[in-house]
Amino acid sequence: MGVLNVTPDSFSDGGRYVALDAAVTHGAELLAQGASIIDVGGESTRPRAEAVPVDEETRRVVPVIRGILDAVPDARCSIDTTKAAVAAAALDAGAVIVNDISAGTFDANLLAAVADHDAGYVAMHMQGTPATMQDDPHYDDVVREVGDFLVARLDAARAAGVRDDALFADPGIGFGKTIEHNLALLAALASLVERLDVPVLVGASRKSFLGSLTGAAPVTDREAQTLATTVWAFECGARVVRVHEVAPSVRAARLLHTIATATPEGAAA
Ligand code: PMM
């Protein structure tokens, strides 16, 4: 999943793809690099980000989704939103997945909008809201609590009519979590994958804990760390990684597959 933020203020690429043609070109580039999904977002989710009104968020994302589909008709776009009205407009414009960092807890109508459009759905865990989530995150057992939350929210999505084979779950790296919480979730990722009976998505790309754990690397210098999380996530059984730089993760995933499926003589299958 390639990240396409059409926001003035996202933490690593804010402002770069606000112009429609720049956004569409970048989306097409990510697809050419091998992305299976382009995740279009019109509201920054960085810590302490301000909420964006529905009309403004819709105005940012819908033309970009249309533009990507005009340029690459078989592209698969997801819409990164927590709002039912934005999700519905994006799905009407041709997006096929809703990527919801609130797992249906911010807007009571969101899951029904997903079900009405027969769309895919990513339920992500977050403690608090983007405005408050990094103030003082606390868990007794982060792996168990994130797992419990995701199980409950996947059930809520099914109850709202979202198709079982359209669901993904995401532990929400960096969303209401300390460095230790992020590490614990990544360390236990294989057990989360086993517990959740839907494909797991991991979004660690360029996040601040990667900088903190590797000598205060700035956001512009976290690609190697991001790639390590891609390899780790796939080795733990995750099925999707959400990344800003698609080409390295695609190459790594293809090589992992080649290694895992090589014959006993060492030939590629
Ligand atoms: N991270 C961000 C935004 N949306 N969605 C999912 N499902 N998982 C994530 O980890 C996630 C997300 C924040 O990163 P960005 O500001 O670079 O988009």
Tab-separated table of C-alpha atoms and ligand atoms in Angstrom:
chain	number	residue	atom	x	y	z
A	1	MET	CA	0.000	0.000	0.000
A	2	GLY	CA	1.585	3.265	-1.134
A	3	VAL	CA	0.873	6.418	0.886
A	4	LEU	CA	-0.497	9.458	-0.949
A	5	ASN	CA	-1.217	12.256	1.517
A	6	VAL	CA	-2.958	15.238	-0.047
A	7	THR	CA	-2.615	17.290	3.101
A	8	PRO	CA	-0.647	20.450	3.855
A	9	ASP	CA	0.584	19.027	7.196
A	10	SER	CA	1.290	15.258	7.256
A	11	PHE	CA	4.423	14.423	9.216
A	12	SER	CA	6.690	13.189	6.446
A	13	ASP	CA	5.202	14.365	3.151
A	14	GLY	CA	2.848	17.189	4.152
A	15	GLY	CA	2.417	19.749	1.380
A	16	ARG	CA	4.232	17.817	-1.335
A	17	TYR	CA	1.183	16.499	-3.159
A	18	VAL	CA	-1.437	19.182	-2.540
A	19	ALA	CA	-1.579	20.170	-6.237
A	20	LEU	CA	-3.808	17.758	-8.142
A	21	ASP	CA	-1.369	16.958	-10.932
A	22	ALA	CA	1.500	16.349	-8.485
A	23	ALA	CA	-0.705	13.989	-6.460
A	24	VAL	CA	-1.916	12.033	-9.498
A	25	THR	CA	1.613	11.759	-10.901
A	26	HIS	CA	2.922	10.481	-7.581
A	27	GLY	CA	0.081	7.951	-7.284
A	28	ALA	CA	0.837	6.656	-10.779
A	29	GLU	CA	4.542	6.412	-9.850
A	30	LEU	CA	3.754	4.356	-6.755
A	31	LEU	CA	1.617	2.009	-8.869
A	32	ALA	CA	4.421	1.699	-11.428
A	33	GLN	CA	6.760	0.762	-8.563
A	34	GLY	CA	4.462	-2.157	-7.737
A	35	ALA	CA	1.989	-0.827	-5.177
A	36	SER	CA	-1.209	-2.911	-5.071
A	37	ILE	CA	-3.167	-0.142	-3.355
A	38	ILE	CA	-2.802	3.665	-3.276
A	39	ASP	CA	-3.949	5.056	0.071
A	40	VAL	CA	-5.296	8.566	-0.492
A	41	GLY	CA	-5.640	10.704	2.640
A	42	GLY	CA	-6.932	14.257	3.019
A	43	GLU	CA	-6.601	14.708	6.785
A	44	SER	CA	-3.297	14.521	8.623
A	45	THR	CA	-3.250	11.966	11.435
A	46	ARG	CA	0.014	13.132	12.965
A	47	PRO	CA	-0.030	13.727	16.741
A	48	ARG	CA	-1.912	16.901	17.664
A	49	ALA	CA	-3.227	17.371	14.111
A	50	GLU	CA	-6.336	19.522	13.750
A	51	ALA	CA	-9.541	17.970	12.389
A	52	VAL	CA	-10.443	18.868	8.789
A	53	PRO	CA	-14.101	19.637	7.877
A	54	VAL	CA	-15.892	17.063	5.680
A	55	ASP	CA	-16.224	19.406	2.672
A	56	GLU	CA	-12.527	20.296	2.677
A	57	GLU	CA	-11.412	16.683	3.092
A	58	THR	CA	-13.729	15.576	0.271
A	59	ARG	CA	-12.485	18.411	-1.966
A	60	ARG	CA	-8.905	17.250	-1.412
A	61	VAL	CA	-9.334	13.525	-2.078
A	62	VAL	CA	-12.077	12.994	-4.681
A	63	PRO	CA	-10.306	14.674	-7.646
A	64	VAL	CA	-7.130	12.752	-6.810
A	65	ILE	CA	-8.923	9.392	-6.817
A	66	ARG	CA	-10.635	10.288	-10.120
A	67	GLY	CA	-7.326	11.463	-11.575
A	68	ILE	CA	-5.482	8.276	-10.600
A	69	LEU	CA	-8.245	6.114	-12.084
A	70	ASP	CA	-8.205	8.169	-15.301
A	71	ALA	CA	-4.431	7.680	-15.559
A	72	VAL	CA	-4.404	4.023	-14.434
A	73	PRO	CA	-7.896	2.531	-14.888
A	74	ASP	CA	-7.184	-0.710	-13.010
A	75	ALA	CA	-5.662	1.093	-9.991
A	76	ARG	CA	-6.969	0.107	-6.575
A	77	CYS	CA	-7.401	3.138	-4.290
A	78	SER	CA	-8.150	3.191	-0.594
A	79	ILE	CA	-9.462	6.263	1.192
A	80	ASP	CA	-7.786	7.080	4.512
A	81	THR	CA	-10.635	8.674	6.447
A	82	THR	CA	-12.707	8.306	9.600
A	83	LYS	CA	-15.758	10.111	8.165
A	84	ALA	CA	-18.705	8.353	6.512
A	85	ALA	CA	-19.447	11.217	4.103
A	86	VAL	CA	-15.837	11.390	2.892
A	87	ALA	CA	-15.698	7.603	2.567
A	88	ALA	CA	-18.947	7.528	0.561
A	89	ALA	CA	-17.756	10.292	-1.797
A	90	ALA	CA	-14.415	8.540	-2.300
A	91	LEU	CA	-16.086	5.171	-2.946
A	92	ASP	CA	-18.481	6.836	-5.409
A	93	ALA	CA	-15.397	8.274	-7.148
A	94	GLY	CA	-13.961	4.764	-7.550
A	95	ALA	CA	-12.026	3.948	-4.365
A	96	VAL	CA	-12.593	0.348	-3.259
A	97	ILE	CA	-11.256	0.222	0.320
A	98	VAL	CA	-11.818	2.430	3.373
A	99	ASN	CA	-8.750	2.735	5.616
A	100	ASP	CA	-10.115	3.873	8.975
A	101	ILE	CA	-7.689	4.795	11.764
A	102	SER	CA	-10.628	4.930	14.195
A	103	ALA	CA	-11.963	1.442	13.371
A	104	GLY	CA	-15.471	2.874	13.167
A	105	THR	CA	-15.399	4.622	16.554
A	106	PHE	CA	-15.411	8.274	15.365
A	107	ASP	CA	-18.392	8.267	12.996
A	108	ALA	CA	-21.351	6.001	13.754
A	109	ASN	CA	-22.281	5.892	10.042
A	110	LEU	CA	-18.931	4.836	8.637
A	111	LEU	CA	-19.319	1.051	8.768
A	112	ALA	CA	-22.744	1.252	7.116
A	113	ALA	CA	-21.242	3.374	4.307
A	114	VAL	CA	-18.572	0.708	3.762
A	115	ALA	CA	-21.195	-2.040	3.728
A	116	ASP	CA	-23.499	-0.092	1.368
A	117	HIS	CA	-20.664	0.210	-1.151
A	118	ASP	CA	-19.545	-3.390	-0.658
A	119	ALA	CA	-16.064	-1.985	-0.067
A	120	GLY	CA	-12.961	-3.324	1.637
A	121	TYR	CA	-12.236	-2.102	5.155
A	122	VAL	CA	-9.117	-1.614	7.272
A	123	ALA	CA	-9.823	-1.415	11.021
A	124	MET	CA	-6.886	0.204	12.846
A	125	HIS	CA	-6.234	0.455	16.579
A	126	MET	CA	-5.650	3.844	18.164
A	127	GLN	CA	-5.761	4.922	21.805
A	128	GLY	CA	-7.421	8.370	22.034
A	129	THR	CA	-7.588	10.730	19.086
A	130	PRO	CA	-4.809	12.232	16.939
A	131	ALA	CA	-5.144	15.419	19.041
A	132	THR	CA	-4.416	13.609	22.320
A	133	MET	CA	-3.024	10.174	21.544
A	134	GLN	CA	0.625	10.836	22.379
A	135	ASP	CA	-0.077	12.724	25.633
A	136	ASP	CA	0.268	9.726	27.961
A	137	PRO	CA	-0.503	6.398	26.295
A	138	HIS	CA	-1.070	3.627	28.820
A	139	TYR	CA	-1.784	-0.104	28.612
A	140	ASP	CA	-1.564	-2.972	31.106
A	141	ASP	CA	-0.823	-5.385	28.260
A	142	VAL	CA	-0.573	-3.612	24.923
A	143	VAL	CA	-0.573	-6.752	22.762
A	144	ARG	CA	-3.637	-8.252	24.439
A	145	GLU	CA	-5.568	-4.943	24.511
A	146	VAL	CA	-4.856	-4.072	20.877
A	147	GLY	CA	-5.870	-7.610	19.891
A	148	ASP	CA	-9.087	-7.420	21.968
A	149	PHE	CA	-9.971	-4.067	20.409
A	150	LEU	CA	-9.399	-5.294	16.852
A	151	VAL	CA	-11.415	-8.488	17.421
A	152	ALA	CA	-14.317	-6.364	18.726
A	153	ARG	CA	-14.135	-3.833	15.907
A	154	LEU	CA	-13.947	-6.517	13.214
A	155	ASP	CA	-17.091	-8.017	14.766
A	156	ALA	CA	-18.734	-4.573	14.656
A	157	ALA	CA	-17.819	-4.262	10.974
A	158	ARG	CA	-19.300	-7.696	10.228
A	159	ALA	CA	-22.449	-6.807	12.195
A	160	ALA	CA	-22.800	-3.650	10.077
A	161	GLY	CA	-22.722	-5.787	6.944
A	162	VAL	CA	-19.104	-5.467	5.822
A	163	ARG	CA	-18.074	-8.651	4.005
A	164	ASP	CA	-15.796	-10.948	5.985
A	165	ASP	CA	-13.393	-11.354	3.060
A	166	ALA	CA	-13.137	-7.554	2.718
A	167	LEU	CA	-11.632	-6.980	6.185
A	168	PHE	CA	-8.087	-6.077	7.260
A	169	ALA	CA	-6.766	-5.353	10.762
A	170	ASP	CA	-3.937	-2.990	11.742
A	171	PRO	CA	-2.293	-2.624	15.191
A	172	GLY	CA	-1.827	1.113	14.551
A	173	ILE	CA	1.887	1.593	15.087
A	174	GLY	CA	2.469	5.082	16.558
A	175	PHE	CA	-1.182	5.805	17.362
A	176	GLY	CA	-1.377	6.331	21.122
A	177	LYS	CA	1.780	4.291	21.710
A	178	THR	CA	5.194	4.827	23.222
A	179	ILE	CA	8.345	3.445	21.629
A	180	GLU	CA	8.041	0.444	23.980
A	181	HIS	CA	4.415	-0.155	22.955
A	182	ASN	CA	5.381	-0.065	19.255
A	183	LEU	CA	8.231	-2.484	19.869
A	184	ALA	CA	6.055	-4.849	21.897
A	185	LEU	CA	3.441	-4.917	19.120
A	186	LEU	CA	6.033	-5.563	16.413
A	187	ALA	CA	7.759	-8.221	18.529
A	188	ALA	CA	4.415	-9.995	19.027
A	189	LEU	CA	3.190	-9.444	15.472
A	190	ALA	CA	3.176	-13.154	14.583
A	191	SER	CA	0.865	-13.877	17.517
A	192	LEU	CA	-1.455	-11.022	16.502
A	193	VAL	CA	-1.534	-12.364	12.943
A	194	GLU	CA	-2.490	-15.762	14.348
A	195	ARG	CA	-5.163	-14.322	16.634
A	196	LEU	CA	-6.859	-12.093	14.041
A	197	ASP	CA	-8.592	-14.128	11.365
A	198	VAL	CA	-8.245	-11.431	8.690
A	199	PRO	CA	-5.163	-10.161	6.807
A	200	VAL	CA	-3.000	-7.860	8.935
A	201	LEU	CA	-1.686	-4.507	7.678
A	202	VAL	CA	1.314	-2.755	9.261
A	203	GLY	CA	2.111	0.952	8.899
A	204	ALA	CA	5.512	1.764	10.360
A	205	SER	CA	6.901	3.780	7.458
A	206	ARG	CA	9.129	6.692	8.581
A	207	LYS	CA	7.467	6.855	12.016
A	208	SER	CA	9.252	8.674	14.803
A	209	PHE	CA	10.057	5.569	16.894
A	210	LEU	CA	12.207	4.360	13.975
A	211	GLY	CA	14.184	7.577	14.232
A	212	SER	CA	14.447	7.350	18.022
A	213	LEU	CA	15.651	3.741	17.952
A	214	THR	CA	18.351	4.443	15.372
A	215	GLY	CA	20.250	7.464	16.635
A	216	ALA	CA	17.655	10.219	16.245
A	217	ALA	CA	17.457	9.746	12.482
A	218	PRO	CA	15.374	12.558	10.916
A	219	VAL	CA	12.236	11.730	8.944
A	220	THR	CA	14.210	12.039	5.691
A	221	ASP	CA	16.605	9.283	6.835
A	222	ARG	CA	14.350	6.404	7.864
A	223	GLU	CA	14.028	4.334	4.689
A	224	ALA	CA	16.404	1.552	5.777
A	225	GLN	CA	14.574	1.279	9.089
A	226	THR	CA	11.240	1.236	7.252
A	227	LEU	CA	12.491	-1.560	5.004
A	228	ALA	CA	13.503	-3.580	8.067
A	229	THR	CA	9.928	-3.283	9.356
A	230	THR	CA	8.594	-4.417	5.972
A	231	VAL	CA	10.722	-7.569	6.046
A	232	TRP	CA	9.833	-8.205	9.696
A	233	ALA	CA	6.101	-7.681	9.040
A	234	PHE	CA	6.017	-10.083	6.096
A	235	GLU	CA	8.092	-12.668	7.975
A	236	CYS	CA	5.556	-12.465	10.822
A	237	GLY	CA	2.716	-13.162	8.389
A	238	ALA	CA	1.392	-9.643	7.803
A	239	ARG	CA	-0.099	-9.287	4.327
A	240	VAL	CA	0.112	-5.545	3.632
A	241	VAL	CA	2.605	-2.831	4.536
A	242	ARG	CA	1.668	0.834	4.226
A	243	VAL	CA	4.779	2.697	3.026
A	244	HIS	CA	5.807	6.028	1.512
A	245	GLU	CA	8.605	4.539	-0.662
A	246	VAL	CA	7.076	1.583	-2.481
A	247	ALA	CA	9.909	0.270	-4.667
A	248	PRO	CA	12.218	-1.006	-1.864
A	249	SER	CA	9.395	-2.824	-0.076
A	250	VAL	CA	8.170	-4.425	-3.313
A	251	ARG	CA	11.678	-5.623	-4.166
A	252	ALA	CA	12.173	-6.994	-0.661
A	253	ALA	CA	8.783	-8.752	-0.702
A	254	ARG	CA	9.506	-10.355	-4.081
A	255	LEU	CA	12.921	-11.557	-2.919
A	256	LEU	CA	11.444	-12.951	0.290
A	257	HIS	CA	8.936	-14.881	-1.796
A	258	THR	CA	11.670	-16.169	-4.095
A	259	ILE	CA	13.694	-17.391	-1.107
A	260	ALA	CA	10.698	-18.924	0.630
A	261	THR	CA	9.601	-20.840	-2.475
A	262	ALA	CA	13.032	-21.889	-3.823
A	263	THR	CA	13.490	-25.590	-4.545
A	264	PRO	CA	15.811	-27.718	-2.357
A	265	GLU	CA	18.417	-27.305	-5.115
A	266	GLY	CA	18.182	-23.534	-4.758
A	267	ALA	CA	16.380	-22.807	-8.029
A	268	ALA	CA	13.642	-20.184	-8.071
A	269	ALA	CA	10.263	-21.910	-8.233
B	1	PMM	N1	-0.484	5.661	9.636
B	1	PMM	C1	-0.745	6.912	9.232
B	1	PMM	C2	-1.927	7.216	8.528
B	1	PMM	N2	-2.814	6.248	8.228
B	1	PMM	N3	-3.455	3.986	8.305
B	1	PMM	C3	-3.219	2.729	8.693
B	1	PMM	N4	-4.107	1.755	8.387
B	1	PMM	N5	-2.104	2.386	9.394
B	1	PMM	C4	-1.169	3.305	9.740
B	1	PMM	O1	-0.179	2.947	10.401
B	1	PMM	C5	-1.381	4.661	9.336
B	1	PMM	C6	-2.559	4.968	8.610
B	1	PMM	C7	0.223	8.001	9.560
B	1	PMM	O2	1.236	8.104	8.609
B	1	PMM	P1	1.248	9.237	7.440
B	1	PMM	O3	1.001	10.567	8.110
B	1	PMM	O4	2.583	9.161	6.832
B	1	PMM	O5	0.165	8.920	6.458
